[in-house]
Coordinates of C-alpha atoms in Angstrom, one line a residue:
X27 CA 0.1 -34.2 -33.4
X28 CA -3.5 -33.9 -34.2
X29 CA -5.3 -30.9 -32.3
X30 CA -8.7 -30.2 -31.1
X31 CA -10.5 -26.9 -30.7
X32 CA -12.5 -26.1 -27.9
X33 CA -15.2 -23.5 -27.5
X34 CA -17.3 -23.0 -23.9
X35 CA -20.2 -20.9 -23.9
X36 CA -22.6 -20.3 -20.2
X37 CA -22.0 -21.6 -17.1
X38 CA -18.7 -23.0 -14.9
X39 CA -20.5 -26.4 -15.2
X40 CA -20.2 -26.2 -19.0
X41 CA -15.8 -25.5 -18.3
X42 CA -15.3 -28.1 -15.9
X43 CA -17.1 -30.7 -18.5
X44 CA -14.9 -29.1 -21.2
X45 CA -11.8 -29.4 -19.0
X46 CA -12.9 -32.6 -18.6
X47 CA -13.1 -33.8 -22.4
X48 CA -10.1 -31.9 -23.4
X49 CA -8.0 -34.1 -20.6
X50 CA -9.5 -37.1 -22.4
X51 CA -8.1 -35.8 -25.6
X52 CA -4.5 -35.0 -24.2
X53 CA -4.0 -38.3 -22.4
X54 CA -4.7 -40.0 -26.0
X55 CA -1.6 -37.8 -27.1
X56 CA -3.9 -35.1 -29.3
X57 CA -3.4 -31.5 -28.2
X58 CA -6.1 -29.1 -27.3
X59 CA -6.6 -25.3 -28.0
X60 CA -9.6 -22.6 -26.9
X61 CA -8.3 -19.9 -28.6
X62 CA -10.7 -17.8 -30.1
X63 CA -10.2 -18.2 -34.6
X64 CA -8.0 -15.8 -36.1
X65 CA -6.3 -15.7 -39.1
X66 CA -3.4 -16.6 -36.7
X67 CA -5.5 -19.5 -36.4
X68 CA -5.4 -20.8 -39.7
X69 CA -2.4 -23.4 -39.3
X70 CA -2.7 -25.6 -38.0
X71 CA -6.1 -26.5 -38.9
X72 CA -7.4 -28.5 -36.0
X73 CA -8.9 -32.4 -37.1
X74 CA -12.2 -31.3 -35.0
X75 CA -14.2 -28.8 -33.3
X76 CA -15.8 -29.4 -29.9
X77 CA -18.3 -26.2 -29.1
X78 CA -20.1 -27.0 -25.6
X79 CA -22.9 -24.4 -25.6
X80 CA -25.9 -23.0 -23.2
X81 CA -29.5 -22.4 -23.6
X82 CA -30.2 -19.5 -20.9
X83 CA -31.3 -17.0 -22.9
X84 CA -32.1 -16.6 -26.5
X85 CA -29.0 -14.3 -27.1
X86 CA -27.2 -17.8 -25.5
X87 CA -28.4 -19.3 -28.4
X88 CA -27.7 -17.3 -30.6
X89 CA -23.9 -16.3 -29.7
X90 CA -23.3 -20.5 -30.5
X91 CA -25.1 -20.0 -33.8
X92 CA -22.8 -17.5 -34.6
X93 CA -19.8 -18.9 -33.3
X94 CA -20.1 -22.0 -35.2
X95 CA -20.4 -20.3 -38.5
X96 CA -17.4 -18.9 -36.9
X97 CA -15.4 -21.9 -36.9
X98 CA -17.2 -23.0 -40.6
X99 CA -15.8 -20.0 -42.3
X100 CA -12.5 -20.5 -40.7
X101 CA -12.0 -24.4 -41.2
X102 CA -14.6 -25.5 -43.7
X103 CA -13.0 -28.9 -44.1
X104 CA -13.3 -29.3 -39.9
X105 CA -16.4 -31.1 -38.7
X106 CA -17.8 -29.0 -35.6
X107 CA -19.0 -31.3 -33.0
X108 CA -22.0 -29.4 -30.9
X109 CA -23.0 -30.4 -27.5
X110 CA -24.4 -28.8 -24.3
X111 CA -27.9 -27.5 -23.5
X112 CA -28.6 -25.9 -26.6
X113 CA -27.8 -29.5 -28.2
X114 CA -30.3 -30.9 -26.1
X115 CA -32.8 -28.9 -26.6
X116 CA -32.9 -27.9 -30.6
X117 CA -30.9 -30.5 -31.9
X118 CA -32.3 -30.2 -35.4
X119 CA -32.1 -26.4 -35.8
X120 CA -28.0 -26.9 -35.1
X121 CA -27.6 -29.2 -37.2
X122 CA -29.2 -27.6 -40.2
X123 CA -27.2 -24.6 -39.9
X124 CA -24.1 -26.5 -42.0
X125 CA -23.2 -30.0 -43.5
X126 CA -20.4 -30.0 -41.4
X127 CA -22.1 -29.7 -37.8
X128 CA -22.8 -33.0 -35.5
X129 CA -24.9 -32.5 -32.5
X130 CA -24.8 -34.8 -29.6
X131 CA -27.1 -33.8 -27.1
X132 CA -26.5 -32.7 -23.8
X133 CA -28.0 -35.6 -22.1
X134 CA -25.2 -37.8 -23.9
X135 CA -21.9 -35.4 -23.0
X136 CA -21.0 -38.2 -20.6
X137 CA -20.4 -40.2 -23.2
X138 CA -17.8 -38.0 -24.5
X139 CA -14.7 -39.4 -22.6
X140 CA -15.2 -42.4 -24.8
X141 CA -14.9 -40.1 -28.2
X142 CA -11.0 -40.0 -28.3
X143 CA -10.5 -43.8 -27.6
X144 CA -12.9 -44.4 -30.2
X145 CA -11.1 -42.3 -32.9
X146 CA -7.7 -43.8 -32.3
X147 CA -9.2 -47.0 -32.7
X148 CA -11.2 -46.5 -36.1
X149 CA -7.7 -44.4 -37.7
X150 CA -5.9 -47.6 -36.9
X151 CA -8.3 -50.1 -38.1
X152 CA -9.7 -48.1 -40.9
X153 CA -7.1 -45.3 -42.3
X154 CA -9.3 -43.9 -45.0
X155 CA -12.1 -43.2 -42.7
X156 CA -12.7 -39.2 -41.7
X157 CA -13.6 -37.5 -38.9
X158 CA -17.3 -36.7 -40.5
X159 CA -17.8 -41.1 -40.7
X160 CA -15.9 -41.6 -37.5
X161 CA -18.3 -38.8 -35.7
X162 CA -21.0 -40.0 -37.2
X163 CA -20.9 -43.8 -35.9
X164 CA -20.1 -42.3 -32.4
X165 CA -23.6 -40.5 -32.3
X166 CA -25.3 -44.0 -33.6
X167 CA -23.5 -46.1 -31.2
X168 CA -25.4 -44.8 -27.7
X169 CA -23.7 -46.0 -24.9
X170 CA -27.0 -46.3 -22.8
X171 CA -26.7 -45.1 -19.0
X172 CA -23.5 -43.2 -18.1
X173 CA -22.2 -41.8 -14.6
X174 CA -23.8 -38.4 -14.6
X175 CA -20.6 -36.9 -12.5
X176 CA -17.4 -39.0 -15.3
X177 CA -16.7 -35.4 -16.7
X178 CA -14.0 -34.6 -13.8
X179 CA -10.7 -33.9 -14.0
X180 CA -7.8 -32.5 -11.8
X181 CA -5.9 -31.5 -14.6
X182 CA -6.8 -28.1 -16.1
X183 CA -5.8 -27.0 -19.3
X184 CA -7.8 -23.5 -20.3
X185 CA -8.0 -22.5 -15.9
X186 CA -5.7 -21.2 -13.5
X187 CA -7.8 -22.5 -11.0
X188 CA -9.6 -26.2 -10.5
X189 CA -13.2 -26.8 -10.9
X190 CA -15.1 -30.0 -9.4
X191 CA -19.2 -30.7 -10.2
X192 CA -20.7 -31.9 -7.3
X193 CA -24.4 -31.4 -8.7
X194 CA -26.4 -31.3 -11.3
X195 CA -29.8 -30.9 -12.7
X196 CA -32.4 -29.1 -10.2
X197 CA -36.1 -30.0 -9.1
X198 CA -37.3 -26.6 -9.1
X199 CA -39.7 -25.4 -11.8
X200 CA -38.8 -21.6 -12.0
X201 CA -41.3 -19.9 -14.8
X202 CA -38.4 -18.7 -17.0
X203 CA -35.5 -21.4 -16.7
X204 CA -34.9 -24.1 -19.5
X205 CA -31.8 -25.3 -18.0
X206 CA -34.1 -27.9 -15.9
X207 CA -35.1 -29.5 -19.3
X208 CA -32.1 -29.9 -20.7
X209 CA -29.9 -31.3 -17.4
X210 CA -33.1 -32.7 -16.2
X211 CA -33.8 -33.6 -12.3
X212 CA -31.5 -32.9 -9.4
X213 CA -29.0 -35.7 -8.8
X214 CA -25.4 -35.6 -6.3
X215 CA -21.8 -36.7 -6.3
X216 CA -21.6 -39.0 -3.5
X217 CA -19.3 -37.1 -0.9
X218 CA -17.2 -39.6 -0.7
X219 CA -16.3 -39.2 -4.2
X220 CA -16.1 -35.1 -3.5
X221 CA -14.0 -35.6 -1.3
X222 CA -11.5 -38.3 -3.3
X223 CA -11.7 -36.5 -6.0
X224 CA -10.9 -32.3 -4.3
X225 CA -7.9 -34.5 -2.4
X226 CA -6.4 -35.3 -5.9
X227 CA -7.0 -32.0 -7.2
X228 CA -5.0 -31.0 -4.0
X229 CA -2.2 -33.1 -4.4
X230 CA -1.9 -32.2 -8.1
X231 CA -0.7 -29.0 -6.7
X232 CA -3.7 -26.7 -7.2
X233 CA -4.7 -24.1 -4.7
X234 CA -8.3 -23.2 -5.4
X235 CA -11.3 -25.5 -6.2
X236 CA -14.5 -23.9 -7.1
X237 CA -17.8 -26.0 -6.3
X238 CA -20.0 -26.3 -9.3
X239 CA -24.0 -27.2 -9.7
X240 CA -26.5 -26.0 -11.3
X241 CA -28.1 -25.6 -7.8
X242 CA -25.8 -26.6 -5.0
X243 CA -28.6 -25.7 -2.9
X244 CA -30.5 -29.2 -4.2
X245 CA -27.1 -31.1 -2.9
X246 CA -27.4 -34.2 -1.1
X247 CA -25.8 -37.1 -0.3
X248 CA -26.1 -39.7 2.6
X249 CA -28.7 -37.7 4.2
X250 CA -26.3 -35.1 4.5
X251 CA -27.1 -31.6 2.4
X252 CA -24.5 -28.9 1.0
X253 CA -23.6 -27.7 4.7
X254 CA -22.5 -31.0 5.9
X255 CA -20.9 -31.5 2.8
X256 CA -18.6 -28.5 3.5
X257 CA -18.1 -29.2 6.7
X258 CA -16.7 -32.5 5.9
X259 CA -14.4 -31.2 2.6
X260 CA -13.3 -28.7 5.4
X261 CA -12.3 -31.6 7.7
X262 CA -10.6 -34.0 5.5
X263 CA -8.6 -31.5 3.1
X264 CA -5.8 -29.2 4.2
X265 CA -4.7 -26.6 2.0
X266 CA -7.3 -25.8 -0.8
X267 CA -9.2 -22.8 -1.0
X268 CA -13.2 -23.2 -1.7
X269 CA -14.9 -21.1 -3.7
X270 CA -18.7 -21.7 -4.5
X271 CA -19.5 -20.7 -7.9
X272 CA -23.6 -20.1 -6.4
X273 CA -26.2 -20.2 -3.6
X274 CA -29.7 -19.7 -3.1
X275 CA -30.7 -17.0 -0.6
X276 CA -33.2 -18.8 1.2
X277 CA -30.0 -21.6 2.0
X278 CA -28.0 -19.2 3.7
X279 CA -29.3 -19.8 7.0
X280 CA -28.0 -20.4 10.7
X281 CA -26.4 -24.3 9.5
X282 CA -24.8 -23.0 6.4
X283 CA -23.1 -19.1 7.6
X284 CA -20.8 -20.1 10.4
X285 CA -19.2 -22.6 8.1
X286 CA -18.7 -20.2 5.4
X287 CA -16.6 -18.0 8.4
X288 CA -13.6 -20.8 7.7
X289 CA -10.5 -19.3 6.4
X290 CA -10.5 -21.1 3.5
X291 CA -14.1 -20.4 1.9
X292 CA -12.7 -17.4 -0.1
X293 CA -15.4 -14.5 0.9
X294 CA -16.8 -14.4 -2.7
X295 CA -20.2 -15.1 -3.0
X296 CA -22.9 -15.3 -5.9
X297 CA -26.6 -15.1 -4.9
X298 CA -29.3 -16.2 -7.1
X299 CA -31.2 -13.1 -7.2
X300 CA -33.6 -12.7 -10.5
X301 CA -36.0 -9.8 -8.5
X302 CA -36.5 -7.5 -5.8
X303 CA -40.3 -7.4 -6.2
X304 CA -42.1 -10.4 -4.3
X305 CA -44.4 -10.2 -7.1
X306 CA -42.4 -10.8 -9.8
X307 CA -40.5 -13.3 -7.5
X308 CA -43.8 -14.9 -7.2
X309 CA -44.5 -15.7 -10.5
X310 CA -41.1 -16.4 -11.3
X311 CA -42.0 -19.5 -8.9
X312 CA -38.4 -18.3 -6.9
X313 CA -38.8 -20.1 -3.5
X314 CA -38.0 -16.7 -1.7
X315 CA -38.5 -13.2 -1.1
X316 CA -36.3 -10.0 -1.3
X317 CA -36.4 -9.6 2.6
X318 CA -34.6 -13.1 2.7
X319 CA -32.2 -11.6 -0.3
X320 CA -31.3 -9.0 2.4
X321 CA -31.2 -11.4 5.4
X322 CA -28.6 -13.5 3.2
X323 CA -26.5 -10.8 2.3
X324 CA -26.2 -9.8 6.2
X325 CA -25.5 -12.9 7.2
X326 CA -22.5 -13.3 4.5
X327 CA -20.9 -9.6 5.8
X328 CA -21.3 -11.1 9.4
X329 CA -18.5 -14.1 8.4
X330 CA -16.5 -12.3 6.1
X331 CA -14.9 -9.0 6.2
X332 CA -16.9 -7.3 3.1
X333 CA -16.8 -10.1 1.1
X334 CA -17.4 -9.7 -2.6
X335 CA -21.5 -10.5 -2.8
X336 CA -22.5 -10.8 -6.5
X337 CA -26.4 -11.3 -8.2
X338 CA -27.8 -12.1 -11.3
X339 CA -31.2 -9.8 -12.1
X340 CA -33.6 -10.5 -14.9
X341 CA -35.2 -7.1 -16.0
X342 CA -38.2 -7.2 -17.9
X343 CA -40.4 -10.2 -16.7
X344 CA -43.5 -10.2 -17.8
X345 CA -46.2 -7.9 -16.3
X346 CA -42.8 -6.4 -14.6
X347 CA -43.8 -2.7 -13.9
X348 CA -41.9 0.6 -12.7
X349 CA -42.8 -0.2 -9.6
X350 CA -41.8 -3.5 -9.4
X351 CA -38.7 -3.0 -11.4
X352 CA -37.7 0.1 -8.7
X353 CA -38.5 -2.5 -5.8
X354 CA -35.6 -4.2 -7.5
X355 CA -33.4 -1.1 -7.8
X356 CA -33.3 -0.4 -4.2
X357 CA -32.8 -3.6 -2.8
X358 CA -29.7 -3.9 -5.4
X359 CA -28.1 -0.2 -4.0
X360 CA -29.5 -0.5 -0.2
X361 CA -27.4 -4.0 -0.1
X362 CA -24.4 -2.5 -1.9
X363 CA -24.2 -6.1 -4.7
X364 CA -20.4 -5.6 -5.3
X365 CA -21.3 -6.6 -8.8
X366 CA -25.2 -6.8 -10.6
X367 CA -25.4 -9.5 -13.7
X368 CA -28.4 -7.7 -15.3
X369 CA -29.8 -8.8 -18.1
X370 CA -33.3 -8.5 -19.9
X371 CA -35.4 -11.7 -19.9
X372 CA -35.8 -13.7 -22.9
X373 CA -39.0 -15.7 -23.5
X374 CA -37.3 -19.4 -23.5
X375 CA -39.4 -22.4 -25.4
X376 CA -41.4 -25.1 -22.7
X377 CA -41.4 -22.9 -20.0
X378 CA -44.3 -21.4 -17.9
X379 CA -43.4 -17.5 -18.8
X380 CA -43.1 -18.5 -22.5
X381 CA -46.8 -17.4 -22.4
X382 CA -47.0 -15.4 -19.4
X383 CA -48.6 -11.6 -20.5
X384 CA -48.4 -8.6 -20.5
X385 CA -44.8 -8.6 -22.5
X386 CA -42.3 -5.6 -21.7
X387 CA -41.8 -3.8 -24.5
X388 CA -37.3 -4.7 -25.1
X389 CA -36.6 -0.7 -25.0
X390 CA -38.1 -0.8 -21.4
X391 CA -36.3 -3.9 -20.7
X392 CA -32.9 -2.6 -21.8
X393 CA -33.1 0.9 -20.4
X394 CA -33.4 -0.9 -16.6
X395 CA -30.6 -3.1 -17.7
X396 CA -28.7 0.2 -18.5
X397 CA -29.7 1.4 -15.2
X398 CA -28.7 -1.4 -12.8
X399 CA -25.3 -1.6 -15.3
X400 CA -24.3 1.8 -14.1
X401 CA -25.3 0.9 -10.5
X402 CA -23.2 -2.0 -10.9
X403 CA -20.0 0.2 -12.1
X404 CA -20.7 2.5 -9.1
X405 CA -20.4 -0.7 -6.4
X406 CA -17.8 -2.4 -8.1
X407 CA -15.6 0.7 -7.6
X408 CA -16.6 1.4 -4.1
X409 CA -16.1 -1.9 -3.3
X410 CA -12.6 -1.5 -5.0
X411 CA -12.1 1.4 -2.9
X412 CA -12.0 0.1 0.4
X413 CA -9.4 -2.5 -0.4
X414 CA -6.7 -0.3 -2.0
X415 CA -3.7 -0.2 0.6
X416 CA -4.3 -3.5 1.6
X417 CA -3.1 -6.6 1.2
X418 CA -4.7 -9.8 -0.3
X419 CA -4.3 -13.4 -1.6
X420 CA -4.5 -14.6 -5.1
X421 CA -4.1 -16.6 -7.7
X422 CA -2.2 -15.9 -10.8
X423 CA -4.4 -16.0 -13.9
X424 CA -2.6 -15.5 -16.9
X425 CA 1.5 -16.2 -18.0
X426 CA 3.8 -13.5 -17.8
X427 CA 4.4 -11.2 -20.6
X428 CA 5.2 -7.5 -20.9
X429 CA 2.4 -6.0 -20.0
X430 CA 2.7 -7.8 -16.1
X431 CA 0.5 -10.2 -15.0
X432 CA -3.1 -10.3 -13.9
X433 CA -4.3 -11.9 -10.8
X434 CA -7.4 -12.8 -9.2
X435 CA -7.6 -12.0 -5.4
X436 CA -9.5 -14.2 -3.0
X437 CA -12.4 -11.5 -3.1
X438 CA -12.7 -11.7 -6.8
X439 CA -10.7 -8.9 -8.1
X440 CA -8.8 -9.0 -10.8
X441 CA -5.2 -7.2 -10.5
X442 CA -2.8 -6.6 -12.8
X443 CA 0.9 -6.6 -10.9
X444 CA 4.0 -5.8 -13.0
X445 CA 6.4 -8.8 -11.6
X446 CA 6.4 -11.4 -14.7
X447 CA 8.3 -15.2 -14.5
X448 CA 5.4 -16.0 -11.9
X449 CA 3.6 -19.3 -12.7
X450 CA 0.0 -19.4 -13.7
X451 CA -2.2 -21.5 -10.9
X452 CA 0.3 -20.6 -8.1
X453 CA -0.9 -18.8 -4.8
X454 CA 0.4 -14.8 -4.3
X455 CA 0.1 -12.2 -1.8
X456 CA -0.6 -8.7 -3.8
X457 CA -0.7 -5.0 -2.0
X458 CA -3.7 -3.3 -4.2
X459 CA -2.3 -0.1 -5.1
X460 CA -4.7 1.3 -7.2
X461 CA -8.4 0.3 -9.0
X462 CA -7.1 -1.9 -11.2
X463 CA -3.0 -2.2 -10.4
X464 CA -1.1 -3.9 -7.7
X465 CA 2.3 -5.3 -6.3
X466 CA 4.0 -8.7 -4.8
X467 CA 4.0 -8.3 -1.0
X468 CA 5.4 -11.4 0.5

């Protein structure tokens, strides 16, 4: 059986549309692999390569770069098939990094479910074709408009726990983001469809579905935004847990907060942070302020018991000063973010900051990255604190081996538990015993 390697680099909309593409694969009997090359990894050699890859940040780019010299060196006979954002948006400069590298851009992944049909077809009607010809005709042929939502599955092959994309693209036009020119402008999954498609993700037997966008906040569908679009997933499902992979701060508002209190949002939540400075949040073009960051946050602990809240922060924005940059400190430690993202911004090609001044020097930038990491460490354990002694639900994450088996509570805390035989996907109740360690209590 012919198999085919999968790399994922970015965001949980890039693993769903992997998942996606590698169910394609399997259901035209090839098998599918993500594990990382080894020397392990050697045999067998896999007939193609599929790297899905982001654009966020230049050090994005750069880890794909990398990793498909990666895959070169270890399979030089194996064409590498590169798609995603960074496909989108420097097609060229991909594919002149080897012979054996096609890029399809990211506009054109929907086109993908088609690739493994096509293959079987052209071995059978021309055996002495390769992969390099087949691939090749494939990226001539454009199939002209595709569904912007056919990259769904409910059958997940590299996840413990289903995904669904209900959104994609976004209308905003933040200073630093290139993500918005290579998904392009907001568009929906009709919630009709959301919900057909979360009910056969529930009868498949899983018991977690995570919501993914690139901003659910931009969600909308028969007049009806994200709010009414949980409220109605709420109504006509039964068992599933939610999870939402992302919102807004300026969306958590009176509509959206008592629906998040259901039972079966899991209390994990993700804000969109980038600053604590209105300044800086200002010329990022972010459509809030940090007092709304704050307002959000409350409003999250006042549904959930001390759910885990989470932010992403971009140190180092241009102009970003000590003053600004402490601003952003103190709103991360006063509101206790249960874990910081931090990471130092990266001047990205077609946006406004690209030529924003003054630049911060990168030693500046990296030394508040440093010092929002260790803040992060600190809340992360006193968040683990309180839990220890108490009892949680989760899902299992990885197969049973000797070292136990590691979990991942509703709350977003991973938990390694020494019972083994327990199968990955399925729903537990674990006693947190320690910072990292737990045990089955059912």
């Amino acid at each position: 059986m012919s198999q085919i390697h999968f790399e994922t680099l970015g965001c949980k909309l890039n693993q769903i549309e992997t998942e996606s593409l590698a169910q394609a694969f399997t259901r035209c009997g090839f098998s599918v692999t993500d594990k990382t090359p080894s020397a392990e990894a050697l045999s067998p050699k896999p007939l193609l390569c599929v790297v899905n890859t982001c654009t966020v940040t230049g050090k994005a780019e750069q880890k794909a770069r990398r990793l498909i010299r990666l895959l070169i060196r270890t399979w030089p006979d194996t064409p590498v098939l590169v798609t995603g954002c960074y496909a989108e948006v420097e097609a060229e400069t991909i594919a002149s990094i080897d012979p054996a590298v096609r890029v399809l851009p990211g506009s054109r992944k929907n086109e993908l479910p088609d690739l493994p049909e096509f293959m079987m077809e052209r071995f059978a009607a021309f055996p002495d074709k390769t992969v390099f010809t087949i691939l090749d005709e494939f990226i001539r042929n454009e199939s002209g408009t595709v569904p912007p939502f056919r990259l769904s599955t409910d059958n997940f092959h590299f996840h413990s726990r289903a995904s669904i994309k209900i959104q994609d693209g976004c209308n905003n036009k933040c200073a630093y983001c290139r993500i918005r020119l290579a998904r392009g402008t907001a568009v929906s999954l009709p919630s009709d469809e959301v919900i057909s498609r979360i009910r056969s993700i529930e009868e498949a037997g899983w018991n977690e579905v995570i919501l993914t966008g690139v901003n659910l906040s931009q969600y909308e569908s028969d007049g009806g935004d994200f709010a009414d679009l949980l409220n109605r997933i709420l109504r006509e499902t039964t068992r599933i847990q939610i999870r939402i992979s992302s919102l807004y701060p300026e969306r958590v508002d009176e509509r959206l907060t008592p629906i998040l209190a259901h039972e079966r949002i899991c209390p994990h939540f993700h804000l969109s942070v980038q600053s604590g400075s209105d300044r800086i949040l200002a010329l990022m073009r972010r459509p809030y302020t940090a007092s709304m960051v704050h307002q959000a946050a409350n409003r999250l602990r006042s549904v959930k018991e001390n759910p885990f809240i989470a932010c992403d922060i971009i140190t180092g924005f241009p102009s970003e000063t000590d003053e600004d940059f402490e601003q952003t400190f103190a709103m991360c430690s006063e509101i206790g973010f249960a874990w910081i993202h931090a990471f130092p911004f990266s001047p990205r090609p077609g946006t406004e900051a690209y030529t924003m001044r003054p630049h911060i020097p990168e030693r500046i930038a990296g030394e508040r990255v440093a010092r929002l990491s260790i803040l992060a460490e600190e809340n992360r354990q006193t968040y683990r604190d309180y839990w220890i002694g108490r009892t949680l639900p989760a899902i299992v994450e990885t197969d049973s081996g000797a070292n136990g088996t590691t979990v991942l509570t509703e709350n977003y805390l991973p938990v390694v538990i020494p019972e083994t035989g327990l199968r990955r996907g399925s729903r537990v109740m674990v006693r947190l015993t320690g910072l990292t360690h737990g045990v089955l209590d059912n």
